[in-house]
Amino acid sequence: MATQTETLAKFASELKFEDIPPEVVERTKDCIIDTIAACTFGSELPWSKMMIDHALATSGSGKVSIFGPEGHKVQPAMAALANGTLSHSFELDNLRMPSVGMHPGASLVPCAFGMGQELGASGKDIITAFTAGIEVLSRIGQSSNHSSEDIGFHNPGINGGFGGAMAAGSIMGLDADRMTNALGIAGSLSSGLLEFAMSGTGGMVKRLHLGRASESGILASTLARDGFTGPNTILEGKFGWTNVFCRGADQAKLTAGLGEVWDAPHIVFKRFSCHITSHTPVQGILDMKAEHGFSGDDVAKILIEGTKKCGTHHYILEPTDVMLGQYSNAFCAALALFKDPMDPRNFSQESIDDPKIREVCRNVEIRELPEDAQYEYALGSRLTVTLKDGREITHDSPSFKGLPIDPLDRESLWEKFSKLCYRLGDKEAERLFEQLCEIETIDDIATLDTTGKA
């Protein structure tokens, strides 16, 4: 009898473009568009430039693009390291809900494009590779019951390499045995700790976690291609992923619905450059300002009632750097009082140091909502804003645009894409967007120019 690891590997190795439902193809294209936009914006950030410099210094010349207007080309693994880091460099990349602790775009697009550009894969091959990756990655995430972060692991860092290995392996046409070995290798490359959210220092390292996951995907799949082996029980074995990185994992979820229930429709797209738990508080602040006409200067304090994770991981009242600010529910709500949270450039050190924002931030209290009041995907929040004139205003914020129940349409996605890809120029950004909307018609993905220089 096949192990669960082998079952997932076999599915990924045999998946064909024709097997994928049309709605899954369209949502996959949205995810690719969103990820390349996040990378392009991220390429100008200080920590991203450090990673790009590292990739250029470490890799020889190659065929694979580091996304952004500079047009750097390196070897596949270094490109995946850079692009995974860029995509996750400013809390703009997509994720999955109900939450299973995975970031599909940042984990899969660098690997699919990395091997795709290297080998001359088609747009259909890219979509197939992404789908193979997300179907495996999501089930691994679901099996964890989101317990890994309670231990202290950063979920996307420890699970992303599995999906990346399947995406890259799909492009290379690996058979089921080699795909199994790729998973076995990827499991031993899993890494990423949450201490960045607790220590108050070192926030840059979070950006690296998705880069390392993508790099691991390329490394695991290419080693497997060459005959390197890994355990065929890496997911379910006694010392496998679900037993080492998780507490109370449900291994039945590893293969449940495989080939029948597709995961791309569960992808969530962000409009604010912050952790997903801050999206309903930020949306709530915007709604309250519009309805009641107050400004940030009028606010004395804020009570945010949200998920348990808001209190355990995101109750940060005095963030010291941008990463901690983006992880802080209090800071994000305070920023939305004074600045436009839809402009990622407002999530800056200048905003972190802004005395008005800091004053409100220090006067935020976070409590846990009862589970039955957390609305869609356990992301909803309730805000009570106390104004300096003594008035209290309470507002329920159950969801936000970008969730599967209210997905971004192509027009909204273009709005985000054009804002993030401003360095490409308006015409070139529009050209790239239109090409990505029809990526399945591209015969050789290496001919797709992502620099704005075409």
Tab-separated table of C-alpha atoms in Angstrom, residues 38-40 42-43 48 81-90 211:
chain	number	residue	atom	x	y	z
A	38	ALA	CA	4.452	41.789	-4.813
A	39	CYS	CA	7.933	40.829	-6.037
A	40	THR	CA	8.205	43.884	-8.258
A	42	GLY	CA	9.503	44.305	-3.025
A	43	SER	CA	12.566	44.480	-5.252
A	48	SER	CA	15.349	42.753	-0.767
A	81	LEU	CA	15.631	32.332	-2.994
A	82	ALA	CA	15.458	35.928	-4.183
A	83	ASN	CA	11.928	35.836	-5.606
A	84	GLY	CA	10.507	34.003	-2.601
A	85	THR	CA	12.016	36.671	-0.365
A	86	LEU	CA	10.798	39.495	-2.609
A	87	SER	CA	7.267	38.141	-2.753
A	88	HIS	CA	7.062	38.004	1.053
A	89	SER	CA	9.102	41.143	1.590
A	90	PHE	CA	6.268	43.503	2.498
A	211	GLY	CA	12.835	32.622	0.067
